[in-house]
PDB file of C-alpha atoms and ligand atoms in Angstrom:
ATOM      1  CA  MET A   1     101.808  83.370  44.148  1.00 83.00           C
ATOM      2  CA  LYS A   2      98.193  82.673  44.595  1.00 96.00           C
ATOM      3  CA  LYS A   3      95.916  82.700  41.824  1.00 98.00           C
ATOM      4  CA  ILE A   4      93.209  85.314  41.069  1.00 98.00           C
ATOM      5  CA  ALA A   5      89.782  84.836  40.615  1.00 99.00           C
ATOM      6  CA  LEU A   6      87.096  87.492  39.602  1.00 99.00           C
ATOM      7  CA  ILE A   7      83.363  86.693  40.530  1.00 99.00           C
ATOM      8  CA  THR A   8      80.608  88.862  39.436  1.00 99.00           C
ATOM      9  CA  GLY A   9      77.518  89.029  41.253  1.00 99.00           C
ATOM     10  CA  ALA A  10      79.173  88.006  44.615  1.00 99.00           C
ATOM     11  CA  THR A  11      76.459  89.562  46.860  1.00 99.00           C
ATOM     12  CA  ALA A  12      73.982  86.912  46.993  1.00 99.00           C
ATOM     13  CA  GLY A  13      73.545  83.189  45.894  1.00 99.00           C
ATOM     14  CA  LEU A  14      76.000  81.246  43.629  1.00 99.00           C
ATOM     15  CA  GLY A  15      78.344  84.255  43.392  1.00 99.00           C
ATOM     16  CA  ARG A  16      78.687  84.610  47.213  1.00 99.00           C
ATOM     17  CA  ALA A  17      78.835  80.617  47.389  1.00 99.00           C
ATOM     18  CA  ILE A  18      81.639  80.358  44.695  1.00 99.00           C
ATOM     19  CA  ALA A  19      83.671  83.063  46.380  1.00 99.00           C
ATOM     20  CA  LEU A  20      83.392  81.342  49.726  1.00 98.00           C
ATOM     21  CA  ARG A  21      84.508  78.002  48.297  1.00 98.00           C
ATOM     22  CA  LEU A  22      87.234  79.425  46.202  1.00 98.00           C
ATOM     23  CA  ALA A  23      88.781  81.298  49.238  1.00 98.00           C
ATOM     24  CA  ARG A  24      88.845  77.674  50.935  1.00 98.00           C
ATOM     25  CA  GLU A  25      90.836  76.630  47.835  1.00 98.00           C
ATOM     26  CA  GLY A  26      93.084  79.446  48.415  1.00 98.00           C
ATOM     27  CA  TYR A  27      92.437  81.974  45.630  1.00 98.00           C
ATOM     28  CA  ASP A  28      92.723  85.627  46.011  1.00 98.00           C
ATOM     29  CA  LEU A  29      89.466  87.001  45.084  1.00 98.00           C
ATOM     30  CA  ILE A  30      87.970  90.147  43.239  1.00 99.00           C
ATOM     31  CA  LEU A  31      84.279  90.130  44.226  1.00 99.00           C
ATOM     32  CA  THR A  32      81.755  92.465  42.320  1.00 99.00           C
ATOM     33  CA  GLY A  33      78.175  93.269  42.803  1.00 98.00           C
ATOM     34  CA  ARG A  34      76.107  96.729  43.098  1.00 99.00           C
ATOM     35  CA  ARG A  35      75.744  96.207  47.086  1.00 98.00           C
ATOM     36  CA  ALA A  36      78.848  97.490  48.656  1.00 98.00           C
ATOM     37  CA  GLY A  37      77.840  96.607  52.062  1.00 98.00           C
ATOM     38  CA  ARG A  38      77.205  92.955  51.241  1.00 98.00           C
ATOM     39  CA  LEU A  39      80.321  92.800  49.419  1.00 98.00           C
ATOM     40  CA  ASP A  40      82.398  94.492  52.627  1.00 98.00           C
ATOM     41  CA  GLU A  41      80.635  91.954  54.928  1.00 98.00           C
ATOM     42  CA  LEU A  42      81.779  89.048  52.618  1.00 98.00           C
ATOM     43  CA  ALA A  43      85.365  90.164  52.387  1.00 98.00           C
ATOM     44  CA  GLN A  44      85.403  90.572  56.264  1.00 98.00           C
ATOM     45  CA  GLN A  45      83.862  87.180  56.640  1.00 98.00           C
ATOM     46  CA  ILE A  46      86.712  85.731  53.978  1.00 98.00           C
ATOM     47  CA  GLY A  47      89.411  87.487  55.914  1.00 97.00           C
ATOM     48  CA  GLN A  48      88.509  85.902  59.302  1.00 97.00           C
ATOM     49  CA  THR A  49      88.955  82.383  57.914  1.00 96.00           C
ATOM     50  CA  CYS A  50      91.168  82.230  54.896  1.00 98.00           C
ATOM     51  CA  PRO A  51      94.551  83.546  54.354  1.00 98.00           C
ATOM     52  CA  VAL A  52      93.634  85.311  50.942  1.00 98.00           C
ATOM     53  CA  ARG A  53      93.448  88.697  49.713  1.00 98.00           C
ATOM     54  CA  VAL A  54      89.962  90.121  48.817  1.00 98.00           C
ATOM     55  CA  LEU A  55      89.271  93.196  46.525  1.00 98.00           C
ATOM     56  CA  PRO A  56      85.698  94.149  46.961  1.00 98.00           C
ATOM     57  CA  LEU A  57      84.558  96.168  43.901  1.00 98.00           C
ATOM     58  CA  ALA A  58      80.818  97.585  43.692  1.00 98.00           C
ATOM     59  CA  PHE A  59      79.657  98.535  40.304  1.00 98.00           C
ATOM     60  CA  ASP A  60      77.066  97.736  37.827  1.00 99.00           C
ATOM     61  CA  VAL A  61      77.872  95.466  34.952  1.00 99.00           C
ATOM     62  CA  ARG A  62      75.232  97.112  32.731  1.00 99.00           C
ATOM     63  CA  SER A  63      77.449 100.310  32.690  1.00 99.00           C
ATOM     64  CA  TYR A  64      80.460  99.897  30.309  1.00 98.00           C
ATOM     65  CA  ASP A  65      82.062 102.934  31.826  1.00 98.00           C
ATOM     66  CA  GLN A  66      81.814 101.481  35.451  1.00 98.00           C
ATOM     67  CA  VAL A  67      83.171  98.161  34.169  1.00 98.00           C
ATOM     68  CA  THR A  68      86.102  99.752  32.650  1.00 98.00           C
ATOM     69  CA  THR A  69      86.475 102.268  35.463  1.00 98.00           C
ATOM     70  CA  HIS A  70      86.711  99.321  38.015  1.00 98.00           C
ATOM     71  CA  LEU A  71      88.368  96.567  36.013  1.00 98.00           C
ATOM     72  CA  GLY A  72      90.299  98.563  33.426  1.00 97.00           C
ATOM     73  CA  SER A  73      92.699  99.999  35.872  1.00 92.00           C
ATOM     74  CA  LEU A  74      93.264  97.471  38.611  1.00 98.00           C
ATOM     75  CA  PRO A  75      96.115  97.869  40.950  1.00 97.00           C
ATOM     76  CA  GLU A  76      99.110  95.990  39.661  1.00 97.00           C
ATOM     77  CA  ASP A  77      99.034  93.426  42.156  1.00 98.00           C
ATOM     78  CA  TRP A  78      95.456  92.689  40.962  1.00 98.00           C
ATOM     79  CA  ARG A  79      95.836  92.460  37.068  1.00 98.00           C
ATOM     80  CA  ASP A  80      96.660  88.795  36.432  1.00 98.00           C
ATOM     81  CA  ILE A  81      93.354  87.464  36.650  1.00 98.00           C
ATOM     82  CA  ASP A  82      93.465  83.609  36.153  1.00 98.00           C
ATOM     83  CA  VAL A  83      89.766  82.855  36.476  1.00 99.00           C
ATOM     84  CA  LEU A  84      86.785  85.105  35.675  1.00 99.00           C
ATOM     85  CA  VAL A  85      83.404  83.646  36.672  1.00 99.00           C
ATOM     86  CA  ASN A  86      80.806  85.507  34.762  1.00 99.00           C
ATOM     87  CA  ASN A  87      77.767  85.146  37.182  1.00 99.00           C
ATOM     88  CA  ALA A  88      76.091  88.346  37.657  1.00 99.00           C
ATOM     89  CA  GLY A  89      72.560  88.006  36.388  1.00 99.00           C
ATOM     90  CA  LEU A  90      69.078  87.814  36.609  1.00 99.00           C
ATOM     91  CA  ALA A  91      65.352  87.054  35.765  1.00 99.00           C
ATOM     92  CA  VAL A  92      62.583  89.615  35.949  1.00 98.00           C
ATOM     93  CA  GLY A  93      59.059  89.029  35.350  1.00 98.00           C
ATOM     94  CA  LEU A  94      57.246  85.962  34.060  1.00 98.00           C
ATOM     95  CA  SER A  95      55.100  87.465  31.738  1.00 98.00           C
ATOM     96  CA  PRO A  96      53.909  86.163  28.399  1.00 98.00           C
ATOM     97  CA  ILE A  97      55.409  87.950  25.362  1.00 98.00           C
ATOM     98  CA  HIS A  98      52.457  90.021  24.383  1.00 98.00           C
ATOM     99  CA  GLN A  99      52.252  91.422  28.067  1.00 98.00           C
ATOM    100  CA  GLY A 100      55.971  91.630  28.636  1.00 98.00           C
ATOM    101  CA  VAL A 101      57.185  94.902  30.423  1.00 98.00           C
ATOM    102  CA  ILE A 102      60.109  96.425  28.525  1.00 98.00           C
ATOM    103  CA  ASP A 103      61.817  97.515  31.453  1.00 98.00           C
ATOM    104  CA  ASP A 104      62.221  94.112  32.701  1.00 98.00           C
ATOM    105  CA  TRP A 105      63.384  93.094  29.406  1.00 99.00           C
ATOM    106  CA  GLU A 106      65.933  95.669  29.087  1.00 98.00           C
ATOM    107  CA  ARG A 107      67.237  94.975  32.510  1.00 98.00           C
ATOM    108  CA  MET A 108      67.682  90.979  31.458  1.00 99.00           C
ATOM    109  CA  ILE A 109      69.292  91.909  28.222  1.00 99.00           C
ATOM    110  CA  ASP A 110      71.675  94.549  29.583  1.00 99.00           C
ATOM    111  CA  THR A 111      72.821  92.335  32.578  1.00 99.00           C
ATOM    112  CA  ASN A 112      72.919  88.778  31.279  1.00 99.00           C
ATOM    113  CA  ILE A 113      74.158  89.702  27.904  1.00 99.00           C
ATOM    114  CA  LYS A 114      75.927  93.075  27.763  1.00 99.00           C
ATOM    115  CA  GLY A 115      77.073  92.999  31.248  1.00 99.00           C
ATOM    116  CA  LEU A 116      78.775  89.604  30.623  1.00 99.00           C
ATOM    117  CA  LEU A 117      80.051  91.019  27.333  1.00 99.00           C
ATOM    118  CA  TYR A 118      81.554  94.257  28.864  1.00 99.00           C
ATOM    119  CA  VAL A 119      83.283  92.359  31.612  1.00 99.00           C
ATOM    120  CA  THR A 120      84.642  89.771  29.260  1.00 99.00           C
ATOM    121  CA  ARG A 121      85.956  92.425  26.760  1.00 98.00           C
ATOM    122  CA  THR A 122      87.811  94.096  29.778  1.00 98.00           C
ATOM    123  CA  VAL A 123      89.357  91.157  31.466  1.00 98.00           C
ATOM    124  CA  SER A 124      90.028  88.752  28.479  1.00 98.00           C
ATOM    125  CA  PRO A 125      93.041  90.828  26.925  1.00 98.00           C
ATOM    126  CA  GLY A 126      94.932  90.417  29.926  1.00 98.00           C
ATOM    127  CA  MET A 127      94.281  86.573  29.832  1.00 98.00           C
ATOM    128  CA  VAL A 128      95.476  86.797  26.183  1.00 98.00           C
ATOM    129  CA  ALA A 129      98.444  88.380  26.537  1.00 98.00           C
ATOM    130  CA  ARG A 130      99.262  85.927  29.214  1.00 98.00           C
ATOM    131  CA  ARG A 131      98.161  83.104  27.437  1.00 98.00           C
ATOM    132  CA  SER A 132      96.595  81.576  30.014  1.00 98.00           C
ATOM    133  CA  GLY A 133      93.073  82.091  31.805  1.00 98.00           C
ATOM    134  CA  HIS A 134      89.774  80.161  32.632  1.00 99.00           C
ATOM    135  CA  ILE A 135      86.476  81.770  32.042  1.00 99.00           C
ATOM    136  CA  ILE A 136      83.433  80.281  33.511  1.00 99.00           C
ATOM    137  CA  ASN A 137      79.997  81.560  32.416  1.00 99.00           C
ATOM    138  CA  ILE A 138      77.060  80.681  34.506  1.00 99.00           C
ATOM    139  CA  GLY A 139      74.276  79.714  31.821  1.00 99.00           C
ATOM    140  CA  SER A 140      70.943  77.679  32.771  1.00 99.00           C
ATOM    141  CA  ILE A 141      68.816  75.133  31.795  1.00 98.00           C
ATOM    142  CA  ALA A 142      66.764  78.244  30.492  1.00 98.00           C
ATOM    143  CA  GLY A 143      69.665  78.315  28.038  1.00 98.00           C
ATOM    144  CA  ARG A 144      68.681  74.727  26.593  1.00 98.00           C
ATOM    145  CA  GLN A 145      64.835  74.992  26.868  1.00 98.00           C
ATOM    146  CA  VAL A 146      62.401  77.700  26.877  1.00 98.00           C
ATOM    147  CA  TYR A 147      59.368  77.719  29.212  1.00 98.00           C
ATOM    148  CA  PRO A 148      55.939  79.641  29.400  1.00 98.00           C
ATOM    149  CA  GLY A 149      56.638  83.227  30.620  1.00 98.00           C
ATOM    150  CA  GLY A 150      60.303  82.566  30.261  1.00 98.00           C
ATOM    151  CA  ASN A 151      60.666  84.110  26.784  1.00 98.00           C
ATOM    152  CA  VAL A 152      63.338  87.299  27.470  1.00 99.00           C
ATOM    153  CA  TYR A 153      65.160  85.382  30.270  1.00 99.00           C
ATOM    154  CA  CYS A 154      65.414  82.128  28.314  1.00 99.00           C
ATOM    155  CA  ALA A 155      66.939  84.014  25.116  1.00 99.00           C
ATOM    156  CA  THR A 156      69.526  85.917  27.521  1.00 99.00           C
ATOM    157  CA  LYS A 157      70.695  82.284  28.739  1.00 99.00           C
ATOM    158  CA  HIS A 158      70.629  80.815  25.189  1.00 99.00           C
ATOM    159  CA  ALA A 159      72.879  83.805  24.435  1.00 99.00           C
ATOM    160  CA  VAL A 160      75.263  82.905  27.203  1.00 99.00           C
ATOM    161  CA  GLY A 161      75.496  79.236  25.849  1.00 99.00           C
ATOM    162  CA  ALA A 162      76.113  80.886  22.244  1.00 99.00           C
ATOM    163  CA  LEU A 163      78.741  83.342  23.490  1.00 99.00           C
ATOM    164  CA  SER A 164      80.442  80.449  25.474  1.00 99.00           C
ATOM    165  CA  GLN A 165      80.902  78.753  22.261  1.00 98.00           C
ATOM    166  CA  ALA A 166      82.174  81.922  20.399  1.00 99.00           C
ATOM    167  CA  MET A 167      84.669  82.285  23.291  1.00 99.00           C
ATOM    168  CA  ARG A 168      86.011  78.999  23.249  1.00 98.00           C
ATOM    169  CA  ILE A 169      86.729  79.384  19.406  1.00 98.00           C
ATOM    170  CA  ASP A 170      88.127  83.094  19.624  1.00 99.00           C
ATOM    171  CA  LEU A 171      90.379  82.269  22.456  1.00 98.00           C
ATOM    172  CA  LEU A 172      91.450  78.793  21.626  1.00 98.00           C
ATOM    173  CA  PRO A 173      94.689  80.125  19.871  1.00 98.00           C
ATOM    174  CA  HIS A 174      95.430  81.968  23.188  1.00 98.00           C
ATOM    175  CA  HIS A 175      95.120  78.769  25.404  1.00 98.00           C
ATOM    176  CA  ILE A 176      92.290  79.862  27.521  1.00 98.00           C
ATOM    177  CA  LYS A 177      89.729  77.575  28.684  1.00 98.00           C
ATOM    178  CA  VAL A 178      85.836  78.534  28.595  1.00 99.00           C
ATOM    179  CA  THR A 179      83.321  76.617  30.738  1.00 99.00           C
ATOM    180  CA  LEU A 180      79.552  76.858  30.542  1.00 99.00           C
ATOM    181  CA  ILE A 181      77.701  75.727  33.664  1.00 99.00           C
ATOM    182  CA  ALA A 182      74.192  75.517  33.363  1.00 99.00           C
ATOM    183  CA  PRO A 183      72.158  74.979  36.484  1.00 99.00           C
ATOM    184  CA  GLY A 184      68.674  73.907  37.011  1.00 98.00           C
ATOM    185  CA  ALA A 185      66.455  75.369  39.941  1.00 98.00           C
ATOM    186  CA  VAL A 186      68.756  76.696  42.593  1.00 98.00           C
ATOM    187  CA  GLN A 187      67.389  78.135  45.758  1.00 98.00           C
ATOM    188  CA  THR A 188      68.742  81.667  46.216  1.00 98.00           C
ATOM    189  CA  GLU A 189      67.488  85.396  45.821  1.00 98.00           C
ATOM    190  CA  PHE A 190      66.725  84.608  42.127  1.00 98.00           C
ATOM    191  CA  SER A 191      62.847  84.153  42.523  1.00 98.00           C
ATOM    192  CA  LEU A 192      62.561  86.862  44.922  1.00 98.00           C
ATOM    193  CA  VAL A 193      64.050  89.039  42.387  1.00 98.00           C
ATOM    194  CA  ARG A 194      62.048  87.736  39.502  1.00 98.00           C
ATOM    195  CA  PHE A 195      58.992  88.213  41.454  1.00 98.00           C
ATOM    196  CA  LYS A 196      60.006  91.468  42.361  1.00 98.00           C
ATOM    197  CA  GLY A 197      60.055  90.883  46.258  1.00 98.00           C
ATOM    198  CA  ASP A 198      57.015  88.853  46.700  1.00 98.00           C
ATOM    199  CA  GLU A 199      58.600  86.492  49.246  1.00 98.00           C
ATOM    200  CA  ALA A 200      55.378  83.947  49.218  1.00 98.00           C
ATOM    201  CA  ARG A 201      55.546  83.547  45.300  1.00 98.00           C
ATOM    202  CA  ALA A 202      59.407  83.199  45.451  1.00 98.00           C
ATOM    203  CA  ALA A 203      59.312  80.201  48.094  1.00 98.00           C
ATOM    204  CA  SER A 204      56.482  78.537  46.425  1.00 97.00           C
ATOM    205  CA  VAL A 205      58.838  77.742  43.247  1.00 98.00           C
ATOM    206  CA  TYR A 206      61.099  75.526  45.643  1.00 98.00           C
ATOM    207  CA  GLU A 207      58.207  73.978  47.380  1.00 97.00           C
ATOM    208  CA  GLY A 208      57.679  70.218  47.375  1.00 97.00           C
ATOM    209  CA  PHE A 209      61.352  69.134  46.304  1.00 98.00           C
ATOM    210  CA  GLU A 210      64.799  69.463  47.373  1.00 98.00           C
ATOM    211  CA  PRO A 211      66.257  72.345  44.954  1.00 98.00           C
ATOM    212  CA  LEU A 212      70.160  72.690  44.310  1.00 98.00           C
ATOM    213  CA  ALA A 213      71.850  74.685  46.620  1.00 98.00           C
ATOM    214  CA  ALA A 214      74.211  77.480  45.787  1.00 99.00           C
ATOM    215  CA  GLU A 215      76.949  75.127  47.309  1.00 98.00           C
ATOM    216  CA  ASP A 216      76.468  72.609  44.643  1.00 99.00           C
ATOM    217  CA  ILE A 217      77.250  74.979  41.942  1.00 99.00           C
ATOM    218  CA  ALA A 218      80.443  76.182  43.769  1.00 99.00           C
ATOM    219  CA  ASP A 219      81.298  72.476  44.252  1.00 98.00           C
ATOM    220  CA  ALA A 220      81.137  72.172  40.256  1.00 98.00           C
ATOM    221  CA  VAL A 221      83.103  75.463  39.850  1.00 99.00           C
ATOM    222  CA  VAL A 222      86.011  73.636  41.949  1.00 98.00           C
ATOM    223  CA  TYR A 223      85.541  70.482  39.870  1.00 98.00           C
ATOM    224  CA  VAL A 224      85.957  72.397  36.441  1.00 98.00           C
ATOM    225  CA  LEU A 225      89.162  74.463  37.995  1.00 98.00           C
ATOM    226  CA  SER A 226      90.760  71.608  39.359  1.00 98.00           C
ATOM    227  CA  ALA A 227      90.928  69.565  36.110  1.00 98.00           C
ATOM    228  CA  PRO A 228      94.583  68.981  34.768  1.00 98.00           C
ATOM    229  CA  ASP A 229      95.790  72.022  32.356  1.00 97.00           C
ATOM    230  CA  HIS A 230      95.125  69.785  29.225  1.00 98.00           C
ATOM    231  CA  VAL A 231      91.424  69.029  30.326  1.00 98.00           C
ATOM    232  CA  ASP A 232      88.473  71.773  29.498  1.00 98.00           C
ATOM    233  CA  VAL A 233      85.136  70.914  30.753  1.00 98.00           C
ATOM    234  CA  GLN A 234      83.384  72.714  28.253  1.00 98.00           C
ATOM    235  CA  ASP A 235      79.568  72.255  29.291  1.00 98.00           C
ATOM    236  CA  LEU A 236      77.920  71.124  32.540  1.00 98.00           C
ATOM    237  CA  LEU A 237      74.077  70.845  33.005  1.00 98.00           C
ATOM    238  CA  ILE A 238      73.362  70.440  36.644  1.00 98.00           C
ATOM    239  CA  MET A 239      69.963  69.640  38.047  1.00 98.00           C
ATOM    240  CA  SER A 240      68.469  68.753  41.251  1.00 98.00           C
ATOM    241  CA  LYS A 241      67.475  64.992  41.289  1.00 98.00           C
ATOM    242  CA  ALA A 242      63.743  66.005  41.284  1.00 98.00           C
ATOM    243  CA  GLN A 243      63.825  68.077  38.193  1.00 98.00           C
ATOM    244  CA  ALA A 244      64.152  66.264  34.702  1.00 98.00           C
ATOM    245  CA  THR A 245      63.352  69.474  32.310  1.00 98.00           C
ATOM    246  CA  GLY A 246      63.074  72.906  32.642  1.00 97.00           C
ATOM    247  CA  THR A 247      59.316  72.503  33.608  1.00 97.00           C
ATOM    248  CA  LEU A 248      59.244  68.985  34.966  1.00 98.00           C
ATOM    249  CA  PHE A 249      59.552  68.451  38.411  1.00 98.00           C
ATOM    250  CA  GLU A 250      58.923  65.537  40.877  1.00 98.00           C
ATOM    251  CA  LYS A 251      56.940  66.893  44.050  1.00 94.00           C
ATOM    252  CA  GLY A 252      55.954  64.852  46.769  1.00 79.00           C
TER     253      GLY A 252
HETATM  254  P1  LIG B   1      70.844  85.879  43.180  1.00 65.60           P
HETATM  255  O1  LIG B   1      69.757  86.956  43.047  1.00 65.60           O
HETATM  256  O2  LIG B   1      70.797  85.489  44.462  1.00 65.60           O
HETATM  257  O3  LIG B   1      72.316  86.662  42.869  1.00 65.60           O
HETATM  258  C1  LIG B   1      72.470  87.441  41.545  1.00 65.60           C
HETATM  259  C2  LIG B   1      73.780  88.301  41.831  1.00 65.60           C
HETATM  260  O4  LIG B   1      73.948  89.068  40.546  1.00 65.60           O
HETATM  261  C3  LIG B   1      73.766  89.289  42.835  1.00 65.60           C
HETATM  262  O5  LIG B   1      75.029  89.419  43.521  1.00 65.60           O
HETATM  263  C4  LIG B   1      73.661  90.737  42.349  1.00 65.60           C
HETATM  264  O6  LIG B   1      74.378  91.610  42.984  1.00 65.60           O
HETATM  265  C5  LIG B   1      74.211  90.334  40.965  1.00 65.60           C
HETATM  266  N1  LIG B   1      73.685  91.152  39.859  1.00 65.60           N
HETATM  267  C6  LIG B   1      72.458  91.076  39.344  1.00 65.60           C
HETATM  268  N2  LIG B   1      72.312  92.500  38.609  1.00 65.60           N
HETATM  269  C7  LIG B   1      73.841  93.131  38.599  1.00 65.60           C
HETATM  270  C8  LIG B   1      74.175  94.305  37.987  1.00 65.60           C
HETATM  271  N3  LIG B   1      73.517  94.984  37.139  1.00 65.60           N
HETATM  272  N4  LIG B   1      75.476  94.624  38.218  1.00 65.60           N
HETATM  273  C9  LIG B   1      76.163  93.717  39.138  1.00 65.60           C
HETATM  274  N5  LIG B   1      75.804  92.793  39.701  1.00 65.60           N
HETATM  275  C10 LIG B   1      74.314  92.394  39.514  1.00 65.60           C
HETATM  276  O7  LIG B   1      70.528  84.857  41.922  1.00 65.60           O
HETATM  277  P2  LIG B   1      71.438  83.770  41.458  1.00 65.60           P
HETATM  278  O8  LIG B   1      72.747  83.456  42.416  1.00 65.60           O
HETATM  279  O9  LIG B   1      70.787  82.551  41.623  1.00 65.60           O
HETATM  280  O10 LIG B   1      71.987  84.084  40.001  1.00 65.60           O
HETATM  281  C11 LIG B   1      73.301  83.824  39.538  1.00 65.60           C
HETATM  282  C12 LIG B   1      73.431  83.522  38.241  1.00 65.60           C
HETATM  283  O11 LIG B   1      72.903  82.220  38.181  1.00 65.60           O
HETATM  284  C13 LIG B   1      72.463  84.320  37.424  1.00 65.60           C
HETATM  285  O12 LIG B   1      73.132  84.328  36.185  1.00 65.60           O
HETATM  286  C14 LIG B   1      71.294  83.612  37.266  1.00 65.60           C
HETATM  287  O13 LIG B   1      70.658  83.786  35.850  1.00 65.60           O
HETATM  288  C15 LIG B   1      72.078  82.013  37.077  1.00 65.60           C
HETATM  289  N6  LIG B   1      71.045  80.974  37.451  1.00 65.60           N
HETATM  290  C16 LIG B   1      70.178  80.904  38.549  1.00 65.60           C
HETATM  291  C17 LIG B   1      69.464  79.829  38.872  1.00 65.60           C
HETATM  292  C18 LIG B   1      68.743  79.596  39.953  1.00 65.60           C
HETATM  293  O14 LIG B   1      67.838  78.830  39.788  1.00 65.60           O
HETATM  294  N7  LIG B   1      68.798  80.490  40.885  1.00 65.60           N
HETATM  295  C19 LIG B   1      69.536  78.599  37.779  1.00 65.60           C
HETATM  296  C20 LIG B   1      70.214  78.916  36.804  1.00 65.60           C
HETATM  297  C21 LIG B   1      71.270  79.845  36.511  1.00 65.60           C
HETATM  298  P3  LIG B   1      73.675  93.078  43.346  1.00 65.60           P
HETATM  299  O15 LIG B   1      72.268  92.954  43.352  1.00 65.60           O
HETATM  300  O16 LIG B   1      74.191  93.284  44.694  1.00 65.60           O
HETATM  301  O17 LIG B   1      73.950  94.050  42.008  1.00 65.60           O
HETATM  302  C1  LIG B   2      67.013  79.762  36.554  1.00 65.60           C
HETATM  303  C2  LIG B   2      66.368  78.587  36.274  1.00 65.60           C
HETATM  304  O1  LIG B   2      64.609  77.395  35.434  1.00 65.60           O
HETATM  305  O2  LIG B   2      64.070  79.500  36.756  1.00 65.60           O
HETATM  306  O3  LIG B   2      67.813  79.956  35.465  1.00 65.60           O
HETATM  307  O4  LIG B   2      64.974  79.340  34.351  1.00 65.60           O
HETATM  308  S1  LIG B   2      64.908  78.641  35.829  1.00 65.60           S
END
């Protein structure tokens, strides 16, 4: 039987690239995100190229009700999830703390921390019961360092780092691996979302250097999943060659 991977935030960027890569590796896939049309297109694309099953589930990870409705009562042949990739997330805004927009803060905290917790709380009991599983959390360089205007986004990614350590401790007796993958700048829809649809400002983030591509992170996911059973790659920081810290880039 094929292994099953659940990827949150598969409608764009890292999640989409991870889905396409794991399909090539032969995983059956549960793909989530809010944009149902994009999930259906991706499922169709995978179906045309890879002999794997795909279950697209459109819901908002910020709603515990929606998470449990969709993931708490999966069809029987989808319940034994081997791999959970907690990827859904976003940055909204880049205001200094004294000018922060409360709604932006709520969106980041609710998605990046609470959404990750809701999905993990719903999926991990099955892994515990089977004494097997691998949880991959997508953190960030923003979870190691804080940069101007990054305040709340950086705090949420620091929380993802802390929760990854906590999960590793709590799930250790249950033989579940936990990996944190922390990328630097990756060119996706991330900056378009952060700057609320301002395409020019979003594009300027990646000008003058070669950023990571979503596929680079998908390669890292395959690497950690292909380690021998006794090996847990706990923590990976991955940056473009042109990025040394959260804010130091070699451009030109
Ligand atoms: P994208 O904006 O390209 O993709 C984000 C994904 O998250 C989308 O599929 C989106 O789906 C999903 N998502 C956002 N909010 C929700 C929600 N409330 N419910 C369900 N799904 C949601 O960004 P990236 O691919 O770059 O980001 C993926 C992860 O990588 C994030 O956690 C981000 O913090 C992290 N990261 C990104 C870096 C970068 O430079 N790009 C660097 C380091 C980490 P939909 O809108 O359809 O719901
Ligand atoms: C996304 C990368 O540096 O914009 O997590 O915070 S950064």
